[in-house]
Coordinates of C-alpha atoms and ligand atoms in Angstrom, one line a residue:
M482 CA 8.3 20.5 29.7
A483 CA 6.5 18.4 30.4
R484 CA 5.9 15.0 28.0
N485 CA 2.8 13.6 26.4
A486 CA 4.1 10.6 25.4
D487 CA 6.7 8.3 24.6
V488 CA 6.2 9.2 20.5
V489 CA 4.1 11.5 18.5
I490 CA 2.9 9.9 15.2
V491 CA 2.3 12.1 13.0
G492 CA 0.1 11.0 10.2
G493 CA -2.6 8.0 10.6
G494 CA -2.8 6.5 7.9
V495 CA -1.8 2.6 7.9
I496 CA 1.9 2.9 8.2
G497 CA 1.3 5.6 11.3
L498 CA -1.6 3.8 12.9
S499 CA 0.6 -0.1 13.1
A500 CA 3.2 1.9 14.0
A501 CA 2.2 3.1 17.1
W502 CA -0.5 0.5 17.9
E503 CA 3.3 -1.7 17.7
A504 CA 4.8 0.8 20.0
A505 CA 2.0 0.8 22.5
E506 CA 2.0 -3.0 22.7
R507 CA 5.5 -2.6 23.5
G508 CA 5.0 -0.3 26.9
F509 CA 4.8 2.6 24.9
S510 CA 2.9 5.6 24.6
A511 CA 2.2 7.3 21.6
C512 CA 0.0 9.2 20.3
V513 CA -1.2 9.5 16.9
V514 CA -1.8 13.1 15.2
D515 CA -4.5 13.8 12.3
P516 CA -7.2 15.3 11.2
E517 CA -8.5 12.8 9.4
P518 CA -6.9 9.8 10.4
G519 CA -7.1 6.3 8.2
H520 CA -8.8 8.4 5.0
G521 CA -5.2 8.8 3.1
A522 CA -4.3 6.1 0.5
S523 CA -5.3 3.3 3.2
W524 CA -8.6 4.2 2.5
V525 CA -8.0 4.3 -1.0
A526 CA -5.8 1.0 -2.1
A527 CA -7.3 -2.0 -3.2
G528 CA -5.7 -3.9 -0.5
M529 CA -3.5 -6.7 -3.1
L530 CA -1.2 -8.6 -0.6
A531 CA 0.9 -8.7 -3.9
P532 CA 4.6 -10.0 -3.7
V533 CA 4.6 -11.4 -6.3
T534 CA 2.8 -9.8 -8.9
E535 CA 3.9 -6.5 -8.2
A536 CA 7.6 -7.6 -8.5
G537 CA 9.8 -5.3 -10.7
F538 CA 12.6 -5.4 -13.4
G539 CA 15.5 -4.3 -11.3
E540 CA 12.9 -4.3 -7.6
E541 CA 14.9 -7.9 -6.1
S542 CA 15.7 -5.6 -2.5
L543 CA 12.1 -4.3 -2.4
T544 CA 10.4 -8.0 -4.4
R545 CA 12.5 -9.6 -0.6
L546 CA 11.1 -7.3 1.8
S547 CA 8.1 -7.5 0.1
L548 CA 7.9 -11.5 0.8
E549 CA 9.3 -10.8 4.1
A550 CA 5.7 -9.1 5.0
S551 CA 3.7 -10.9 3.2
R552 CA 4.6 -13.5 4.9
R553 CA 3.6 -11.8 8.3
W554 CA -0.3 -11.3 7.3
P555 CA -2.2 -13.8 9.0
A556 CA -0.5 -13.7 12.5
F557 CA -0.4 -9.4 11.7
A558 CA -4.5 -9.7 10.9
E559 CA -5.5 -12.3 13.5
R560 CA -3.1 -9.9 16.3
V561 CA -5.5 -6.9 14.8
A562 CA -8.9 -8.8 15.2
V563 CA -8.6 -9.9 18.8
A564 CA -6.3 -6.2 20.3
G565 CA -9.8 -3.8 18.8
G566 CA -12.2 -7.1 18.4
E567 CA -13.1 -6.5 15.0
D568 CA -12.0 -8.0 11.9
P569 CA -9.6 -6.1 9.3
G570 CA -11.1 -8.7 6.6
F571 CA -7.5 -10.6 5.6
Q572 CA -8.5 -13.5 3.0
A573 CA -5.8 -16.2 1.6
C574 CA -7.1 -15.8 -2.1
G575 CA -4.2 -15.5 -4.5
T576 CA -4.4 -14.4 -7.9
V577 CA -4.7 -14.0 -11.4
M578 CA -3.4 -12.1 -14.2
V579 CA -4.4 -12.0 -18.3
A580 CA -4.3 -11.1 -21.2
A581 CA -6.2 -9.1 -23.3
D582 CA -4.4 -9.9 -26.6
A583 CA -1.2 -11.1 -28.0
S584 CA 1.3 -8.3 -26.1
D585 CA 0.1 -8.4 -23.3
R586 CA 1.0 -12.1 -23.6
A587 CA 4.2 -11.7 -24.0
A588 CA 4.3 -9.2 -21.8
I589 CA 3.0 -11.2 -19.0
D590 CA 4.7 -14.3 -19.6
H591 CA 7.9 -11.9 -20.3
L592 CA 7.6 -10.9 -15.9
L593 CA 6.7 -14.7 -15.1
G594 CA 10.0 -15.5 -16.6
Y595 CA 11.9 -13.0 -14.5
Q596 CA 9.6 -14.0 -11.6
Q597 CA 10.4 -17.9 -11.6
H598 CA 13.8 -16.5 -12.0
L599 CA 13.6 -15.2 -8.8
G600 CA 11.8 -18.4 -7.8
L601 CA 8.6 -16.6 -6.7
E602 CA 5.9 -18.5 -7.1
A603 CA 4.3 -18.0 -10.3
T604 CA 2.5 -20.1 -12.7
R605 CA 1.8 -19.7 -16.3
L606 CA -1.7 -20.4 -17.8
S607 CA -3.5 -21.1 -21.8
A608 CA -6.4 -19.6 -21.3
S609 CA -8.8 -21.8 -21.3
E610 CA -7.1 -22.9 -17.7
C611 CA -8.0 -19.4 -16.6
R612 CA -11.2 -19.4 -17.4
D613 CA -11.2 -22.2 -15.3
L614 CA -10.4 -20.5 -12.5
V615 CA -12.5 -17.5 -12.7
P616 CA -15.6 -18.8 -15.2
G617 CA -16.7 -15.3 -15.8
L618 CA -13.6 -14.2 -17.6
S619 CA -13.8 -12.9 -21.1
P620 CA -14.0 -16.1 -23.4
G621 CA -11.6 -13.4 -26.2
L622 CA -8.3 -13.5 -23.6
R623 CA -4.8 -15.2 -24.2
G624 CA -4.2 -16.5 -21.2
G625 CA -2.4 -15.7 -18.1
A626 CA -0.2 -16.6 -14.8
L627 CA -1.2 -17.9 -11.2
M628 CA 0.1 -16.5 -8.0
P629 CA -1.5 -18.3 -5.3
G630 CA 0.5 -16.3 -2.7
D631 CA -0.6 -13.4 -3.9
H632 CA -4.1 -12.6 -0.9
Q633 CA -5.3 -9.1 0.0
V634 CA -7.0 -7.6 3.1
D635 CA -9.7 -5.5 2.5
N636 CA -7.7 -2.3 3.5
R637 CA -11.2 0.3 4.7
R638 CA -11.8 -2.2 7.7
L639 CA -8.1 -3.0 8.3
V640 CA -7.6 1.1 9.3
T641 CA -11.3 0.9 11.7
A642 CA -9.8 -2.4 13.2
L643 CA -6.2 -1.2 13.4
L644 CA -7.8 3.0 15.5
A645 CA -10.1 -0.1 17.3
A646 CA -6.7 -1.6 18.1
C647 CA -5.0 1.5 19.1
A648 CA -8.3 2.9 21.2
A649 CA -8.0 -0.8 23.1
G650 CA -4.3 -0.6 23.7
G651 CA -3.8 3.6 25.0
V652 CA -3.4 5.5 22.1
R653 CA -4.8 9.3 22.2
L654 CA -5.8 10.1 18.8
V655 CA -5.4 14.1 18.5
A656 CA -7.6 14.9 15.5
Q657 CA -5.7 18.1 14.4
R658 CA -2.8 18.6 11.5
A659 CA 0.8 18.6 12.8
G660 CA 2.2 22.7 11.8
A661 CA 5.1 21.2 12.2
V662 CA 8.4 19.6 14.2
S663 CA 9.5 20.9 17.6
L664 CA 13.7 20.9 17.9
H665 CA 15.4 22.0 21.8
G666 CA 19.2 21.7 21.3
G667 CA 19.0 20.2 18.4
A668 CA 17.2 17.1 18.9
V669 CA 12.6 16.6 18.6
S670 CA 11.3 17.8 21.7
G671 CA 7.6 17.8 19.9
V672 CA 4.9 18.9 17.6
V673 CA 3.0 22.5 16.6
L674 CA -0.3 21.2 16.3
A675 CA -2.8 23.8 13.9
D676 CA -4.0 25.8 16.9
G677 CA -0.9 26.4 17.9
S678 CA -0.3 23.8 21.2
T679 CA 2.5 21.4 21.6
L680 CA 2.0 17.5 22.5
C681 CA 6.1 17.2 23.7
A682 CA 8.0 14.3 22.8
P683 CA 11.1 12.6 23.2
V684 CA 10.6 11.6 19.5
V685 CA 8.5 12.1 16.6
L686 CA 8.1 9.5 14.0
V687 CA 7.1 11.0 10.5
A688 CA 4.4 8.8 9.0
A689 CA 2.4 11.7 6.8
G690 CA 2.1 9.8 3.6
A691 CA 2.2 11.9 0.7
E692 CA 2.8 14.7 2.0
T693 CA 5.4 13.9 4.7
G694 CA 7.8 17.0 2.7
R695 CA 5.6 19.4 4.0
L696 CA 5.7 19.2 7.3
G697 CA 8.4 22.4 9.0
G698 CA 10.5 22.8 11.3
L699 CA 13.6 21.4 9.6
P700 CA 16.0 21.9 8.4
D701 CA 16.1 21.3 4.6
G702 CA 17.4 17.9 3.5
V703 CA 15.9 15.8 6.6
L704 CA 12.8 14.3 5.7
P705 CA 12.3 12.7 2.4
P706 CA 11.7 13.5 -1.2
V707 CA 8.8 12.3 -1.3
R708 CA 6.6 12.5 -4.7
P709 CA 2.5 11.9 -4.5
V710 CA 1.5 9.7 -7.4
K711 CA -2.0 10.2 -8.1
G712 CA -4.6 6.5 -8.6
H713 CA -8.0 6.5 -8.9
V714 CA -10.2 3.9 -8.5
V715 CA -13.8 2.6 -8.8
R716 CA -16.0 0.9 -6.4
L717 CA -19.0 -1.1 -7.2
Q718 CA -20.6 -4.1 -5.4
G719 CA -22.9 -6.9 -6.3
P720 CA -25.2 -9.1 -4.8
T721 CA -23.8 -10.8 -2.0
G722 CA -24.4 -13.8 -2.1
A723 CA -23.2 -14.2 -5.7
P724 CA -20.0 -13.0 -6.0
L725 CA -18.5 -12.4 -9.3
L726 CA -14.8 -12.7 -8.2
D727 CA -13.3 -15.0 -5.5
R728 CA -9.7 -14.1 -6.6
T729 CA -8.0 -11.1 -7.2
L730 CA -8.2 -10.8 -11.3
R731 CA -5.1 -9.0 -12.5
G732 CA -4.9 -8.4 -16.9
L733 CA -3.0 -6.2 -19.3
V734 CA -5.4 -4.2 -21.8
H735 CA -3.4 -3.7 -24.4
G736 CA -0.8 -2.5 -22.6
R737 CA -2.3 -1.3 -19.6
P738 CA -2.1 -2.5 -16.0
C739 CA -5.8 -3.2 -15.0
Y740 CA -7.8 -5.4 -11.1
L741 CA -10.5 -6.1 -9.6
V742 CA -10.3 -7.5 -6.3
P743 CA -13.0 -9.1 -4.8
R744 CA -14.9 -8.2 -0.7
R745 CA -16.3 -10.6 0.8
D746 CA -19.9 -8.5 0.9
G747 CA -20.1 -8.5 -2.8
G748 CA -17.6 -5.3 -3.9
L749 CA -15.4 -5.1 -6.2
V750 CA -12.2 -2.9 -5.9
V751 CA -11.1 -1.7 -10.2
G752 CA -7.5 -0.1 -10.2
A753 CA -5.8 1.6 -10.2
T754 CA -4.6 4.3 -12.4
S755 CA -0.6 5.9 -12.2
E756 CA -0.2 9.5 -12.6
E757 CA 1.9 12.3 -12.0
R758 CA 0.3 15.1 -11.1
G759 CA 1.2 16.8 -7.5
F760 CA -1.0 17.1 -5.0
D761 CA -4.2 16.7 -7.2
R762 CA -7.0 14.4 -5.6
T763 CA -9.4 15.4 -8.1
V764 CA -11.7 12.5 -10.2
Q765 CA -11.5 12.7 -13.8
A766 CA -13.8 11.6 -16.4
G767 CA -11.5 10.2 -18.5
A768 CA -10.2 7.7 -15.5
V769 CA -13.0 6.5 -14.0
H770 CA -14.5 5.2 -17.9
T771 CA -10.6 3.5 -18.6
L772 CA -11.0 1.6 -15.6
L773 CA -14.4 0.7 -16.9
D774 CA -14.0 0.1 -19.7
D775 CA -10.3 -2.4 -18.7
A776 CA -12.0 -4.2 -16.4
R777 CA -15.7 -5.0 -18.9
T778 CA -12.5 -5.7 -21.5
L779 CA -11.4 -9.0 -18.4
L780 CA -15.3 -9.5 -16.8
P781 CA -17.6 -8.9 -18.4
G782 CA -20.7 -9.1 -15.2
V783 CA -18.7 -5.9 -13.7
D784 CA -21.7 -4.8 -16.3
E785 CA -24.7 -5.9 -14.6
L786 CA -22.7 -4.6 -11.2
E787 CA -24.5 -1.0 -9.8
L788 CA -20.6 1.9 -9.5
V789 CA -21.0 3.2 -5.5
E790 CA -18.6 5.2 -6.0
C791 CA -14.7 6.3 -8.4
I792 CA -12.1 8.3 -5.9
A793 CA -8.6 9.0 -6.1
G794 CA -6.2 9.4 -3.8
L795 CA -1.5 9.8 -3.3
R796 CA 0.7 6.8 -3.1
P797 CA 3.4 8.5 -0.9
G798 CA 6.3 7.6 -4.4
S799 CA 10.1 7.5 -3.4
P800 CA 12.4 8.1 -6.6
D801 CA 13.9 5.1 -6.0
N802 CA 9.7 3.0 -5.0
R803 CA 11.7 1.7 -2.1
P804 CA 10.5 3.1 1.5
W805 CA 11.9 4.8 4.2
V806 CA 11.7 3.4 7.2
G807 CA 14.7 4.2 10.7
P808 CA 15.7 7.2 12.2
A809 CA 16.9 10.6 10.2
S810 CA 19.6 12.8 11.0
V811 CA 18.6 14.6 13.2
P812 CA 17.9 13.0 17.2
G813 CA 14.6 11.8 18.0
L814 CA 12.8 12.0 15.1
V815 CA 12.2 8.5 12.7
I816 CA 10.6 8.1 9.4
A817 CA 8.5 5.7 8.0
T818 CA 7.2 6.5 4.7
G819 CA 7.6 6.2 0.5
H820 CA 6.0 2.8 0.6
Y821 CA 4.2 3.7 -2.8
R822 CA 2.7 1.3 -4.2
N823 CA 2.7 -1.6 -1.8
G824 CA 2.2 0.2 1.9
I825 CA -0.3 -1.7 3.3
L826 CA 1.0 -5.2 1.8
L827 CA 4.4 -3.4 3.9
A828 CA 2.6 -2.1 7.4
P829 CA 2.9 -4.7 9.2
L830 CA 6.6 -5.4 9.1
T831 CA 7.1 -1.1 9.2
A832 CA 5.4 -1.0 12.1
E833 CA 7.7 -3.8 14.0
A834 CA 10.0 -2.9 12.3
V835 CA 9.5 0.8 14.5
A836 CA 8.6 -0.7 17.5
I837 CA 11.7 -2.9 17.6
Y838 CA 14.1 0.2 16.2
L839 CA 12.0 2.4 19.7
T840 CA 13.0 -0.7 22.2
S841 CA 16.9 -1.2 20.9
G842 CA 18.1 1.9 18.9
S843 CA 18.1 -0.6 16.0
V844 CA 16.5 -0.9 12.6
P845 CA 16.2 -5.0 12.1
A846 CA 16.8 -6.4 8.7
P847 CA 15.7 -6.0 6.3
L848 CA 14.4 -2.5 6.3
D849 CA 17.2 -2.1 8.2
A850 CA 18.3 -1.7 4.2
F851 CA 16.7 1.3 3.6
P852 CA 17.3 3.9 5.5
P853 CA 16.0 7.8 5.5
G854 CA 18.6 9.6 4.1
R855 CA 20.2 6.9 1.7
A856 CA 21.7 6.9 -2.1
L857 CA 20.4 5.5 -4.6
E858 CA 21.1 2.3 -6.2
A859 CA 21.9 1.9 -9.6
G860 CA 19.3 -1.1 -9.7
D861 CA 16.7 0.2 -7.9
A862 CA 17.1 3.8 -10.2
L863 CA 16.5 1.9 -13.3
S864 CA 13.7 0.8 -12.3
T865 CA 12.2 3.9 -11.9
A866 CA 11.8 4.0 -16.1
R867 CA 8.6 2.0 -17.7
R868 CA 8.7 -1.9 -17.6
P869 CA 7.6 -3.6 -20.3
A870 CA 5.2 -5.0 -17.9
E871 CA 3.9 -2.5 -15.6
V872 CA 1.4 -4.1 -13.4
S873 CA 1.6 -1.3 -10.3
G874 CA -0.6 -1.6 -7.3
Ligands
FAD1232 C1 -4.9 3.4 -6.1 C2 -4.7 3.0 -4.6 C3 -4.2 2.0 -5.2 C4 -3.6 1.2 -3.8 N1 -3.5 0.1 -4.0 C5 -2.6 -0.5 -3.0 C6 -2.2 -2.1 -2.9 O1 -3.1 -2.6 -3.1 N2 -1.4 -2.5 -2.0 C7 -1.0 -2.1 -1.4 O2 -0.2 -2.3 -0.8 N3 -0.5 -0.3 -1.4 C8 -1.7 0.0 -2.3 N4 -1.4 1.3 -2.1 C9 -0.8 2.0 -1.8 C10 -1.2 2.3 -0.3 O3 -2.7 3.2 -0.3 C11 -0.3 3.4 -0.3 O4 1.7 3.0 0.0 C12 -0.1 3.7 2.0 O5 -1.4 3.5 2.1 C13 0.5 4.2 2.4 O6 -0.1 4.6 4.2 P1 0.8 6.1 4.4 O7 -0.1 5.8 5.9 O8 2.2 6.2 4.4 O9 0.0 6.9 4.2 P2 -1.9 7.2 4.1 O10 -2.3 6.4 4.0 O11 -2.2 8.1 2.8 O12 -2.1 7.8 4.9 C14 -1.2 9.4 5.8 C15 -1.4 10.6 6.7 O13 -0.8 11.3 7.5 C16 -2.0 12.3 7.2 N5 -1.2 13.4 7.2 C17 -0.4 13.8 6.5 N6 0.2 15.0 6.9 C18 0.5 15.6 7.9 C19 0.1 16.5 8.8 N7 1.2 17.1 8.3 N8 0.3 16.4 9.9 C20 -1.4 15.3 10.8 N9 -0.9 14.0 9.5 C21 -1.1 13.8 8.9 C22 -3.0 12.1 6.1 O14 -3.7 12.4 6.9 C23 -3.0 10.7 6.4 O15 -4.0 10.2 7.1 C24 -2.7 1.9 -3.4 C25 -2.7 3.3 -3.6 C26 -3.5 3.7 -4.1 C27 -3.4 5.8 -4.6

């Protein structure tokens, strides 16, 4: 059958679009299949690039991966901007974390001790040092920590910029759902689209986020066990010229994690819940109430901002919180999913690894340690238990 592309990518979120663009940059003809490119978790996310604040107990390999990804970000953002002519909104702003009460302070100190033990850049701050860095903070807070290397990107500008870069690089976009991967002689031959037509390609990259497991056509157990982890986010808007914050603010409020991520245009992203509710994307009043209440506990000026959006999305979770990147057991099938709470951060590294795999047949380090079909490691399996200072993005 005539080949439609060298590689068909199922899913046009941050992972699929970055991989498609990097593949096209290396001379592959790439085709992205997605009915709503850029509007999955990648649209809902806050865009924190936070290898240090996200470092969880027992997740050392993921932390090393995240640090490596973080180092890629400035150059990646620059390349995407040049390729498509759209600024992805990367900001090297740093992060302050604060505690609402004494037990939040103890939890942050515990986490800080672990981060410093790993050699990560994180410093303890008194309450007044926190207020010097973030002038609008609530007076009753108990101090916190500074993570100067945890930055952010405007994830909505990012997917827009990636779409522009893909278009400029000749990536074809098919606005349909892929129903199944098609096989011929036991190897991948393309994908079957929702309208019944087929796209033929010797390689199919599955980057369908939380919905990866719903793709048909493959024997049981070939696709990794991705599960949806729901997250609510609230978007607020203030005046452009006088932002409430000039860096990311994260906090623990009576044990609950909360973050406020400022955008250059005066926007503020407040997040996020972490809920196991299957494929439910409904926005619930209680979640919105809690997020706003916690945000104003940290930064009372939030009360004056305009409430512009409440939204919920599905993180692609994995049993050990780590992504799967690389070839699957069916020849021609490549997987890039399970990026859970760090998919925006990990996108440049994942895309580069996929493109190198397409060129060389090998997944480069450090992502070679995250293959599809791997067994859970004891250390990482432990990390799925609730941690003392759960600060998920
Ligand atoms: C509330 C929240 C906050 C977050 N905050 C952060 C953060 O601050 N920093 C960070 O790094 N990460 C964050 N994340 C995680 C991050 O958003 C995800 O890890 C990342 O977006 C995953 O990207 P993806 O491309 O794999 O999935 P998605 O962005 O979900 O994209 C998957 C795409 O696949 C498409 N698709 C699915 N099935 C099919 C099919 N059969 N055929 C065709 N297309 C299909 C969908 O339409 C979708 O566009 C957050 C997530 C949430 C929900």
